[in-house]
Coordinates of C-alpha atoms and ligand atoms in Angstrom, one line a residue:
M843 CA -0.1 0.1 0.0
G844 CA 1.2 3.7 0.4
V845 CA 0.9 5.9 3.3
V846 CA -1.2 5.9 6.4
V847 CA -2.0 9.5 7.6
L848 CA -2.8 9.5 11.3
D849 CA -5.2 12.4 12.1
F850 CA -4.7 14.3 15.3
G851 CA -7.6 16.8 14.4
S852 CA -5.8 19.2 12.0
Q853 CA -8.0 21.1 9.7
Y854 CA -5.5 20.2 7.0
T855 CA -5.5 16.4 7.4
Q856 CA -7.6 15.8 4.2
L857 CA -5.3 18.1 2.3
I858 CA -2.3 16.0 3.3
L859 CA -4.1 13.0 1.7
R860 CA -4.9 15.0 -1.4
R861 CA -1.4 16.0 -1.9
L862 CA 0.0 12.3 -1.5
R863 CA -2.6 11.0 -3.9
E864 CA -1.8 13.7 -6.4
L865 CA 1.8 12.5 -6.1
G866 CA 0.6 9.0 -7.0
A867 CA 0.9 7.5 -3.6
F868 CA -2.2 5.7 -2.3
S869 CA -3.0 6.9 1.2
V870 CA -5.7 6.6 3.8
I871 CA -6.5 8.5 7.0
L872 CA -6.8 6.8 10.3
P873 CA -7.6 8.2 13.7
G874 CA -4.5 9.3 15.5
N875 CA -5.1 6.7 18.2
A876 CA -5.6 3.8 15.8
S877 CA -4.2 0.6 17.1
W878 CA -0.9 -0.7 15.6
E879 CA -3.1 -3.7 14.3
D880 CA -5.3 -1.2 12.4
I881 CA -2.3 0.6 11.0
R882 CA -0.4 -2.6 10.1
A883 CA -3.6 -3.9 8.4
K884 CA -3.1 -1.1 5.7
E885 CA 0.5 -2.5 4.9
P886 CA 1.8 1.0 4.8
H887 CA 5.2 1.9 3.4
A888 CA 5.1 5.0 5.5
V889 CA 3.1 7.0 8.1
V890 CA 2.4 10.8 8.3
L891 CA 1.4 12.3 11.6
S892 CA -0.9 15.3 11.0
G893 CA -1.0 18.5 13.0
G894 CA -3.5 19.2 15.7
P895 CA -4.8 21.6 18.2
A896 CA -3.4 19.7 21.4
S897 CA -0.2 20.3 23.3
V898 CA 2.0 17.2 23.5
G899 CA 2.5 17.8 27.2
A900 CA -1.1 18.0 28.1
P901 CA -2.4 14.9 30.1
A902 CA -5.1 14.1 27.4
A903 CA -2.8 14.7 24.4
P904 CA -3.5 12.2 21.7
R905 CA -0.6 9.9 20.9
P906 CA -0.1 7.1 18.4
D907 CA 0.2 3.5 19.5
P908 CA 3.8 3.3 20.8
R909 CA 4.5 0.3 18.7
L910 CA 4.4 2.5 15.6
F911 CA 7.7 4.1 16.8
S912 CA 9.5 0.8 17.2
S913 CA 8.2 -0.6 13.8
G914 CA 10.9 1.0 11.7
L915 CA 8.4 2.6 9.4
P916 CA 9.4 5.8 8.0
I917 CA 7.5 8.7 9.6
L918 CA 6.9 12.3 8.7
G919 CA 5.5 14.5 11.5
I920 CA 3.8 17.7 10.5
C921 CA 3.4 20.4 13.2
Y922 CA 2.0 18.5 16.2
G923 CA 3.2 15.4 14.6
M924 CA 6.8 16.8 14.6
Q925 CA 6.3 17.6 18.3
L926 CA 5.0 14.0 19.0
L927 CA 8.3 12.7 17.4
A928 CA 10.5 15.0 19.4
S929 CA 8.9 14.1 22.6
E930 CA 8.8 10.4 21.9
F931 CA 12.4 10.2 21.0
G932 CA 13.8 12.2 24.0
G933 CA 13.7 15.8 22.7
S934 CA 11.7 18.5 24.4
V935 CA 8.7 20.5 23.4
R936 CA 8.0 23.9 24.9
E937 CA 4.6 25.6 25.0
G938 CA 5.0 28.6 22.8
T939 CA 4.4 32.1 24.3
R940 CA 2.7 33.3 21.1
R941 CA 1.2 31.8 18.1
E942 CA 3.2 31.8 14.8
Y943 CA 0.9 32.0 12.1
G944 CA 1.3 32.8 8.3
R945 CA 4.2 32.8 6.0
A946 CA 7.7 32.2 7.2
M947 CA 11.0 32.0 5.3
L948 CA 13.2 28.9 5.9
T949 CA 16.9 29.0 5.8
R950 CA 19.8 26.4 6.6
C951 CA 17.7 23.7 4.8
Q952 CA 19.5 20.5 4.4
G953 CA 19.4 16.8 3.9
P954 CA 17.3 14.7 1.4
L955 CA 13.9 16.2 2.6
F956 CA 14.8 19.5 1.1
Q957 CA 16.6 18.3 -2.0
G958 CA 16.0 20.4 -5.1
L959 CA 14.4 23.3 -3.0
S960 CA 16.0 26.7 -3.0
E961 CA 16.4 29.1 -0.1
P962 CA 15.0 31.0 1.5
L963 CA 12.0 28.7 1.3
A964 CA 8.6 30.2 1.7
V965 CA 6.4 28.0 4.1
W966 CA 3.2 28.3 6.0
M967 CA 3.2 28.1 9.8
S968 CA 0.4 27.7 12.2
H969 CA 1.4 26.6 15.7
S970 CA 2.2 27.9 19.2
D971 CA 4.2 25.1 20.7
V972 CA 7.7 24.5 19.4
V973 CA 10.4 21.9 19.6
A974 CA 13.0 23.3 22.2
Q975 CA 15.5 20.5 21.7
P976 CA 15.6 17.8 19.2
P977 CA 16.0 14.2 20.4
P978 CA 19.7 13.1 21.0
G979 CA 21.5 12.5 17.8
W980 CA 18.9 14.0 15.6
Q981 CA 19.7 17.0 13.3
V982 CA 18.0 20.3 12.8
I983 CA 17.5 20.5 9.0
A984 CA 15.7 23.9 8.7
T985 CA 15.4 27.2 10.7
S986 CA 13.1 30.1 10.5
E987 CA 13.5 33.6 12.0
E988 CA 10.9 32.9 14.8
N989 CA 11.8 29.2 15.1
P990 CA 15.4 27.9 15.2
I991 CA 14.1 24.2 14.9
A992 CA 11.8 24.3 12.0
A993 CA 12.5 20.8 10.9
I994 CA 14.3 17.7 12.3
A995 CA 15.6 14.4 11.1
S996 CA 16.7 11.3 12.8
P997 CA 20.2 10.1 11.9
D998 CA 19.1 7.8 9.2
H999 CA 16.5 10.3 7.9
R1000 CA 13.6 7.9 8.3
L1001 CA 12.0 9.9 11.0
L1002 CA 11.4 13.5 9.8
G1003 CA 9.5 16.4 11.4
V1004 CA 8.5 19.8 10.0
Q1005 CA 6.9 22.6 12.0
F1006 CA 5.3 24.1 8.9
H1007 CA 2.5 22.7 6.7
P1008 CA 3.8 21.4 3.3
E1009 CA 0.2 20.3 2.4
V1010 CA -1.3 23.8 2.0
S1011 CA -0.9 25.9 -1.2
H1012 CA 0.7 28.7 0.9
T1013 CA 3.9 26.4 1.0
P1014 CA 4.6 26.5 -2.7
S1015 CA 7.3 23.9 -2.5
G1016 CA 5.3 21.7 -0.2
K1017 CA 4.4 19.2 -2.8
Q1018 CA 8.1 18.7 -3.9
L1019 CA 8.9 18.2 -0.2
L1020 CA 6.3 15.6 0.2
A1021 CA 7.5 14.0 -3.1
N1022 CA 11.0 13.9 -1.5
F1023 CA 9.6 12.2 1.7
L1024 CA 7.8 9.6 -0.5
S1025 CA 11.2 8.9 -2.3
L1026 CA 13.2 8.7 1.0
A1027 CA 10.5 6.3 2.4
G1028 CA 10.4 4.2 -0.8
V1029 CA 6.6 4.7 -1.3
P1030 CA 5.5 3.4 -4.8
R1031 CA 3.8 6.1 -6.9
D1032 CA 1.4 3.8 -8.5
W1033 CA -1.8 5.5 -7.8
T1034 CA -2.8 6.2 -11.4
P1035 CA -6.3 6.4 -12.9
E1036 CA -5.4 3.3 -14.9
N1037 CA -4.3 1.4 -11.9
I1038 CA -7.3 2.5 -9.9
L1039 CA -9.6 1.3 -12.7
T1040 CA -7.9 -2.1 -12.8
R1041 CA -8.2 -2.5 -9.0
L1042 CA -11.8 -1.5 -8.9
L1043 CA -12.8 -3.8 -11.8
A1044 CA -11.1 -6.7 -10.1
W1045 CA -12.8 -5.8 -6.7
V1046 CA -16.2 -5.4 -8.3
R1047 CA -16.0 -8.8 -10.1
E1048 CA -14.9 -10.6 -7.1
R1049 CA -17.4 -8.9 -4.8
V1050 CA -20.4 -9.4 -7.0
G1051 CA -19.6 -12.6 -8.7
A1052 CA -22.8 -14.0 -10.3
E1053 CA -25.1 -11.8 -8.3
R1054 CA -27.0 -8.8 -9.5
V1055 CA -26.4 -5.1 -8.7
L1056 CA -28.9 -2.2 -8.7
V1057 CA -27.5 1.2 -9.3
G1058 CA -29.4 4.5 -9.2
A1059 CA -28.1 6.5 -12.2
S1060 CA -29.0 10.0 -11.3
G1061 CA -27.3 11.8 -14.1
G1062 CA -24.5 13.0 -11.6
V1063 CA -20.9 12.1 -12.5
D1064 CA -20.5 9.6 -9.6
S1065 CA -23.5 7.5 -10.3
C1066 CA -23.0 7.5 -14.1
T1067 CA -19.4 6.5 -13.5
L1068 CA -20.5 3.7 -11.2
A1069 CA -23.0 2.5 -13.7
L1070 CA -20.1 2.4 -16.4
L1071 CA -17.9 0.6 -14.0
L1072 CA -20.4 -2.1 -13.5
A1073 CA -20.8 -2.4 -17.2
R1074 CA -17.1 -2.5 -17.8
A1075 CA -16.7 -5.1 -15.1
G1076 CA -19.1 -7.2 -16.9
V1077 CA -21.2 -8.0 -13.8
R1078 CA -25.1 -8.3 -14.0
H1079 CA -26.4 -4.9 -13.3
L1080 CA -29.5 -2.7 -13.7
A1081 CA -29.0 1.0 -13.7
A1082 CA -32.3 2.7 -12.9
F1083 CA -32.8 6.3 -13.8
V1084 CA -35.5 7.5 -11.7
D1085 CA -37.3 10.4 -13.5
H1086 CA -38.8 12.2 -10.5
G1087 CA -39.8 15.3 -12.6
L1088 CA -37.3 17.4 -10.6
L1089 CA -34.7 17.3 -13.3
R1090 CA -33.2 19.9 -15.4
A1091 CA -34.1 20.2 -19.0
G1092 CA -32.9 17.4 -21.3
E1093 CA -31.2 15.5 -18.5
R1094 CA -33.0 12.2 -19.0
E1095 CA -32.1 12.3 -22.8
E1096 CA -28.6 13.2 -22.0
V1097 CA -28.1 10.2 -19.7
Q1098 CA -29.6 7.9 -22.1
R1099 CA -27.3 9.1 -24.9
A1100 CA -24.3 8.8 -22.7
L1101 CA -24.7 5.4 -21.0
L1102 CA -26.6 3.2 -23.6
P1103 CA -23.8 3.1 -26.2
L1104 CA -21.3 2.3 -23.5
G1105 CA -23.1 -1.0 -22.6
V1106 CA -25.0 0.2 -19.4
N1107 CA -28.2 -1.8 -18.8
L1108 CA -30.2 1.4 -18.3
R1109 CA -33.8 1.6 -17.5
V1110 CA -35.8 4.8 -17.0
V1111 CA -38.3 4.6 -14.3
E1112 CA -41.2 7.0 -14.9
A1113 CA -42.1 8.4 -11.5
R1114 CA -43.0 12.0 -12.2
A1115 CA -46.6 12.0 -11.1
R1116 CA -45.6 10.0 -8.0
F1117 CA -43.0 12.5 -6.7
L1118 CA -45.2 15.5 -7.5
S1119 CA -48.1 14.0 -5.6
A1120 CA -45.7 13.3 -2.6
L1121 CA -44.7 17.0 -2.6
Q1122 CA -48.1 18.3 -2.9
G1123 CA -48.8 21.1 -0.4
V1124 CA -45.3 20.7 1.2
V1125 CA -43.4 24.0 1.7
D1126 CA -40.8 23.1 4.4
P1127 CA -37.4 22.3 2.7
E1128 CA -36.5 19.5 5.0
E1129 CA -39.9 18.0 4.7
K1130 CA -39.4 18.1 0.9
R1131 CA -36.2 16.3 1.2
R1132 CA -37.7 13.6 3.5
R1133 CA -40.5 12.9 1.1
I1134 CA -38.2 12.7 -1.8
G1135 CA -35.8 10.3 -0.1
H1136 CA -38.7 8.1 1.0
T1137 CA -40.3 8.0 -2.4
F1138 CA -36.9 7.1 -3.8
V1139 CA -36.7 4.2 -1.5
E1140 CA -40.2 2.9 -2.4
V1141 CA -39.3 3.2 -6.2
F1142 CA -36.0 1.2 -5.6
Q1143 CA -37.7 -1.3 -3.7
E1144 CA -40.4 -1.9 -6.4
V1145 CA -37.7 -2.1 -9.1
A1146 CA -35.9 -4.8 -7.2
Q1147 CA -39.0 -6.7 -6.4
G1148 CA -40.1 -6.6 -10.0
E1149 CA -36.9 -8.2 -10.9
G1150 CA -37.4 -11.0 -8.4
G1151 CA -34.9 -9.5 -5.9
I1152 CA -31.5 -8.0 -6.4
R1153 CA -28.7 -8.6 -3.8
F1154 CA -26.5 -5.5 -4.1
L1155 CA -27.2 -1.8 -4.3
A1156 CA -24.3 0.1 -5.5
Q1157 CA -23.8 3.7 -4.3
G1158 CA -21.5 6.4 -5.3
T1159 CA -20.2 7.1 -1.8
L1160 CA -16.9 9.1 -1.8
Y1161 CA -14.0 9.2 0.6
P1162 CA -14.9 12.6 2.1
D1163 CA -18.5 11.2 2.9
V1164 CA -16.9 8.4 4.8
I1165 CA -14.6 10.5 6.7
E1166 CA -17.3 13.1 7.6
S1167 CA -19.8 10.4 8.6
A1168 CA -17.3 8.8 10.9
G1169 CA -16.7 12.2 12.4
G1170 CA -13.1 13.2 11.8
H1171 CA -10.9 12.2 14.8
G1172 CA -11.1 14.9 17.5
A1173 CA -12.9 17.3 15.1
A1174 CA -16.5 18.4 15.8
K1175 CA -17.8 18.0 12.2
I1176 CA -20.0 15.0 12.6
K1177 CA -22.5 15.0 9.7
S1178 CA -24.6 12.0 8.7
H1179 CA -24.4 11.9 4.9
H1180 CA -27.3 10.7 3.0
N1181 CA -25.2 8.2 1.1
V1182 CA -23.6 6.6 4.1
G1183 CA -25.9 4.3 6.2
G1184 CA -29.7 4.3 6.6
L1185 CA -30.9 3.7 3.2
P1186 CA -29.7 0.2 2.4
A1187 CA -30.7 -1.3 5.8
R1188 CA -34.2 -0.4 5.1
L1189 CA -34.1 -1.7 1.6
G1190 CA -32.6 -4.9 2.4
F1191 CA -29.8 -4.6 0.0
E1192 CA -26.1 -5.4 0.5
L1193 CA -24.2 -2.2 -0.1
L1194 CA -21.5 -1.9 -2.8
E1195 CA -19.5 1.2 -2.6
P1196 CA -16.5 1.0 -5.0
F1197 CA -15.7 4.7 -4.6
R1198 CA -15.3 4.7 -0.9
D1199 CA -11.6 5.4 -1.1
L1200 CA -11.8 8.1 -3.9
F1201 CA -12.0 11.7 -4.1
K1202 CA -14.3 13.4 -6.6
D1203 CA -11.5 14.4 -9.0
E1204 CA -10.3 10.8 -9.0
V1205 CA -13.8 9.7 -10.0
R1206 CA -13.8 12.3 -12.7
Q1207 CA -10.5 10.8 -14.0
L1208 CA -12.0 7.3 -14.0
A1209 CA -15.1 8.7 -15.8
Q1210 CA -12.8 10.0 -18.5
L1211 CA -11.1 6.6 -18.7
L1212 CA -14.5 4.9 -19.0
G1213 CA -15.5 7.2 -21.9
L1214 CA -18.2 9.2 -20.1
P1215 CA -19.1 12.2 -22.3
E1216 CA -17.7 15.6 -21.2
E1217 CA -21.3 17.2 -20.9
I1218 CA -21.9 14.8 -17.9
R1219 CA -18.3 14.4 -16.6
L1220 CA -17.7 18.2 -16.3
R1221 CA -21.2 19.2 -15.2
H1222 CA -21.9 21.3 -12.2
P1223 CA -23.1 19.4 -9.1
F1224 CA -26.9 19.0 -8.8
P1225 CA -28.6 18.3 -5.5
G1226 CA -30.4 14.9 -5.0
P1227 CA -33.7 16.6 -4.5
G1228 CA -33.2 18.5 -7.7
L1229 CA -35.4 21.4 -8.6
A1230 CA -37.6 20.8 -5.6
V1231 CA -35.1 22.7 -3.5
R1232 CA -34.9 25.5 -6.0
I1233 CA -38.5 26.4 -6.0
L1234 CA -39.2 28.2 -2.8
G1235 CA -42.4 27.0 -1.3
E1236 CA -44.7 24.5 -2.9
V1237 CA -43.6 22.5 -5.9
T1238 CA -46.1 22.4 -8.8
E1239 CA -45.9 21.3 -12.4
E1240 CA -46.2 24.9 -13.6
R1241 CA -43.4 26.2 -11.5
L1242 CA -41.1 23.2 -12.5
R1243 CA -41.8 24.0 -16.1
V1244 CA -41.1 27.8 -15.6
L1245 CA -37.8 27.0 -13.6
R1246 CA -36.7 24.5 -16.1
Q1247 CA -37.0 26.9 -19.0
A1248 CA -35.3 29.8 -17.2
D1249 CA -32.5 27.5 -15.9
A1250 CA -31.9 26.1 -19.4
I1251 CA -31.5 29.7 -20.8
F1252 CA -29.1 30.7 -18.1
I1253 CA -26.9 27.6 -18.5
H1254 CA -26.9 27.8 -22.2
A1255 CA -25.8 31.4 -22.0
L1256 CA -23.1 30.5 -19.6
R1257 CA -21.8 27.9 -22.0
E1258 CA -22.1 30.2 -25.1
A1259 CA -20.0 32.9 -23.2
G1260 CA -17.3 30.2 -22.2
L1261 CA -18.0 30.8 -18.6
Y1262 CA -19.6 27.5 -17.6
Q1263 CA -16.4 25.7 -16.8
E1264 CA -15.1 28.5 -14.6
I1265 CA -18.0 28.1 -12.3
W1266 CA -18.6 25.6 -9.6
Q1267 CA -22.3 25.8 -9.7
A1268 CA -24.9 28.0 -11.6
F1269 CA -28.7 27.6 -11.7
C1270 CA -32.0 29.5 -11.3
V1271 CA -34.2 29.7 -8.2
L1272 CA -37.9 30.4 -8.5
L1273 CA -39.4 32.6 -6.0
P1274 CA -43.2 32.2 -5.9
L1275 CA -43.8 35.9 -5.5
K1276 CA -45.7 37.7 -8.1
A1277 CA -43.8 40.9 -8.6
V1278 CA -45.4 43.7 -10.6
G1279 CA -44.2 44.7 -14.0
V1280 CA -45.5 46.0 -17.3
M1281 CA -45.9 44.2 -20.5
G1282 CA -47.4 46.0 -23.5
D1283 CA -49.5 48.5 -21.7
Q1284 CA -50.7 46.1 -19.3
R1285 CA -49.8 45.6 -15.5
H1286 CA -48.4 42.2 -15.2
Y1287 CA -47.6 40.0 -12.3
G1288 CA -44.8 37.5 -12.8
Y1289 CA -42.6 35.2 -10.9
V1290 CA -39.2 36.2 -9.6
V1291 CA -36.2 34.2 -10.8
A1292 CA -32.9 34.5 -9.1
L1293 CA -29.8 33.7 -10.8
R1294 CA -27.1 32.0 -8.7
A1295 CA -23.4 31.4 -9.8
V1296 CA -20.6 30.5 -7.4
T1297 CA -17.1 29.4 -7.3
S1298 CA -16.0 27.0 -4.8
S1299 CA -13.5 24.2 -4.3
D1300 CA -15.7 21.8 -2.4
G1301 CA -19.1 23.3 -1.7
M1302 CA -18.1 24.1 1.9
T1303 CA -17.6 27.8 1.1
A1304 CA -18.4 29.7 -1.9
D1305 CA -18.1 33.1 -3.4
W1306 CA -20.6 34.6 -5.9
V1307 CA -19.2 35.0 -9.5
R1308 CA -18.7 38.5 -10.7
L1309 CA -20.6 37.9 -13.9
P1310 CA -20.4 41.0 -16.4
G1311 CA -23.3 43.4 -16.4
E1312 CA -23.8 43.0 -20.1
F1313 CA -24.0 39.2 -19.7
L1314 CA -26.7 39.5 -16.8
D1315 CA -28.7 41.9 -18.9
E1316 CA -28.7 39.6 -21.9
V1317 CA -29.8 36.5 -19.7
A1318 CA -32.5 38.6 -18.0
R1319 CA -33.8 39.8 -21.4
R1320 CA -33.9 36.2 -22.7
I1321 CA -35.7 34.7 -19.7
T1322 CA -38.4 37.4 -19.5
R1323 CA -38.8 37.2 -23.3
R1324 CA -39.0 33.5 -23.6
V1325 CA -40.7 32.6 -20.3
P1326 CA -43.7 35.0 -20.0
E1327 CA -44.6 33.8 -16.5
V1328 CA -41.3 35.4 -15.2
G1329 CA -41.7 39.1 -14.4
R1330 CA -38.4 39.9 -12.8
V1331 CA -34.8 38.5 -12.8
V1332 CA -32.4 39.1 -9.9
Y1333 CA -28.8 38.1 -9.3
D1334 CA -27.8 36.7 -6.0
V1335 CA -24.7 38.5 -4.6
T1336 CA -24.2 36.6 -1.3
S1337 CA -21.3 34.3 -0.6
K1338 CA -21.2 31.1 1.7
P1339 CA -21.2 31.9 4.5
P1340 CA -23.3 33.6 5.5
A1341 CA -25.7 32.3 2.8
T1342 CA -25.7 28.6 1.4
I1343 CA -25.3 27.8 -2.1
E1344 CA -28.8 26.4 -2.5
W1345 CA -31.7 28.7 -1.4
E1346 CA -33.4 25.9 0.5
Ligands
XMP700 P1 -25.4 24.3 0.4 O1 -26.8 24.7 -0.2 O2 -25.6 23.6 1.7 O3 -24.9 23.1 -0.6 O4 -24.4 25.4 0.4 C1 -23.6 22.7 -0.7 C2 -23.6 21.7 -1.9 O5 -24.4 20.6 -1.6 C3 -25.4 20.5 -2.6 N1 -26.7 20.2 -1.8 C4 -27.3 18.8 -1.9 N2 -26.9 17.8 -2.4 N3 -28.8 16.6 -1.5 C5 -27.7 16.7 -2.3 O6 -27.3 15.6 -2.9 C6 -29.2 17.8 -0.8 O7 -30.3 17.8 -0.2 C7 -28.5 19.0 -1.1 N4 -28.5 20.3 -0.6 C8 -27.5 20.9 -1.1 C9 -25.6 21.8 -3.2 O8 -26.1 21.8 -4.5 C10 -24.1 22.3 -3.2 O9 -23.3 21.6 -4.2

């Protein structure tokens, strides 16, 4: 395998993993207090100790299983991780009198960890405790103005500690430094899309055997890639595209066009009337989500029953969902994700989650290898409850039709202007207000449509896109001209936080 990253509660732990994977080293996160048996079970070539908010001297400070330190595995300690190494091997850690935060310049960089990097080296610091004395026989391998011991190495350079954060983009050479660590530790760099695909195909074939798999192909990149993976693996599968009527214009046809030629056994399940009736009179957003989820469950159950029973349900659960649902170690971010847990138990399926170890961009790379057309692969994310959470208040057939038309005009204009790919998510929201306007010489009451376009890297935070005024003007004109029910178009200029990306 590659690298085990032990998580001591740093906000950057996932970034460490991203960087290592980008460098082609397979890596997984385990809690900082994972047992040696759990670590060993991953067969790592090396271990990284993350940063964290604790002080190593504090009585409740999290520490790794001591057997890790006598295992002989190469270890890189980052920030708190470096302090752990120092205290474990007989050095000393002093509580900092003030916090060093932000950019620092490193000098006196030496040894193979810094190979190929030139001084002064800009790095990102975020710590208050410092290593006051390295362990006996260890070497100080970098210094900063504030911090004479900014990096340390054991005599054989198999144990290394850095006080700064190589994983963040504010440490421009951080990736090279991590690459140096991988070379020093002899970690294979074989985590390529081709290898991931080969592994997944073998895993799916072995797990599924001659059984059958049901997969909900929603039109999103994860579920479409999953359907393609099952088809490529040659296992018996049924990809159900549930048309709940809350989809964007042309979505059903797009998915059919993309998946059918690639050998996916796709079935469109017509359920528009059913979802609409489940949503009748519902205005509360969470109640909408609950009813949509519930109806999905019923539809899946019926599909499986109609087939005389299907053993597996495949889901596109991704690695961040798994980490978040487990509640990151020491971090207060426990969020129960809809993809993890709950659903299958009630359905009576066995769960198949081939992407549990993958990040979204890794799935996108797989999608490319598997031949998923660009219009699906590079599409903006779309929420499971679809347009239902983009109509404030009750969902009706008329409102869906109006919103779908307005949304298609906006998205088309973004593509036309070459802006679509620069944006994380763009869509229209329908406000069921009737704003006054004039049309001809008549007073006219029409819906308000809000345009939303945001940039983001993960959906957790977002900024609104500074779309040119001329462009917005053109979109507003097109929408009010072609969709007469709309009386007014507004642009949402709120970032997240304080707003969310979706309006409901
Ligand atoms: P918010 O609105 O919370 O959205 O800023 C963050 C990201 O999550 C998507 N989103 C959802 N996805 N089911 C989903 O599958 C949902 O109920 C849901 N609500 C929001 C949203 O589109 C954005 O990408």
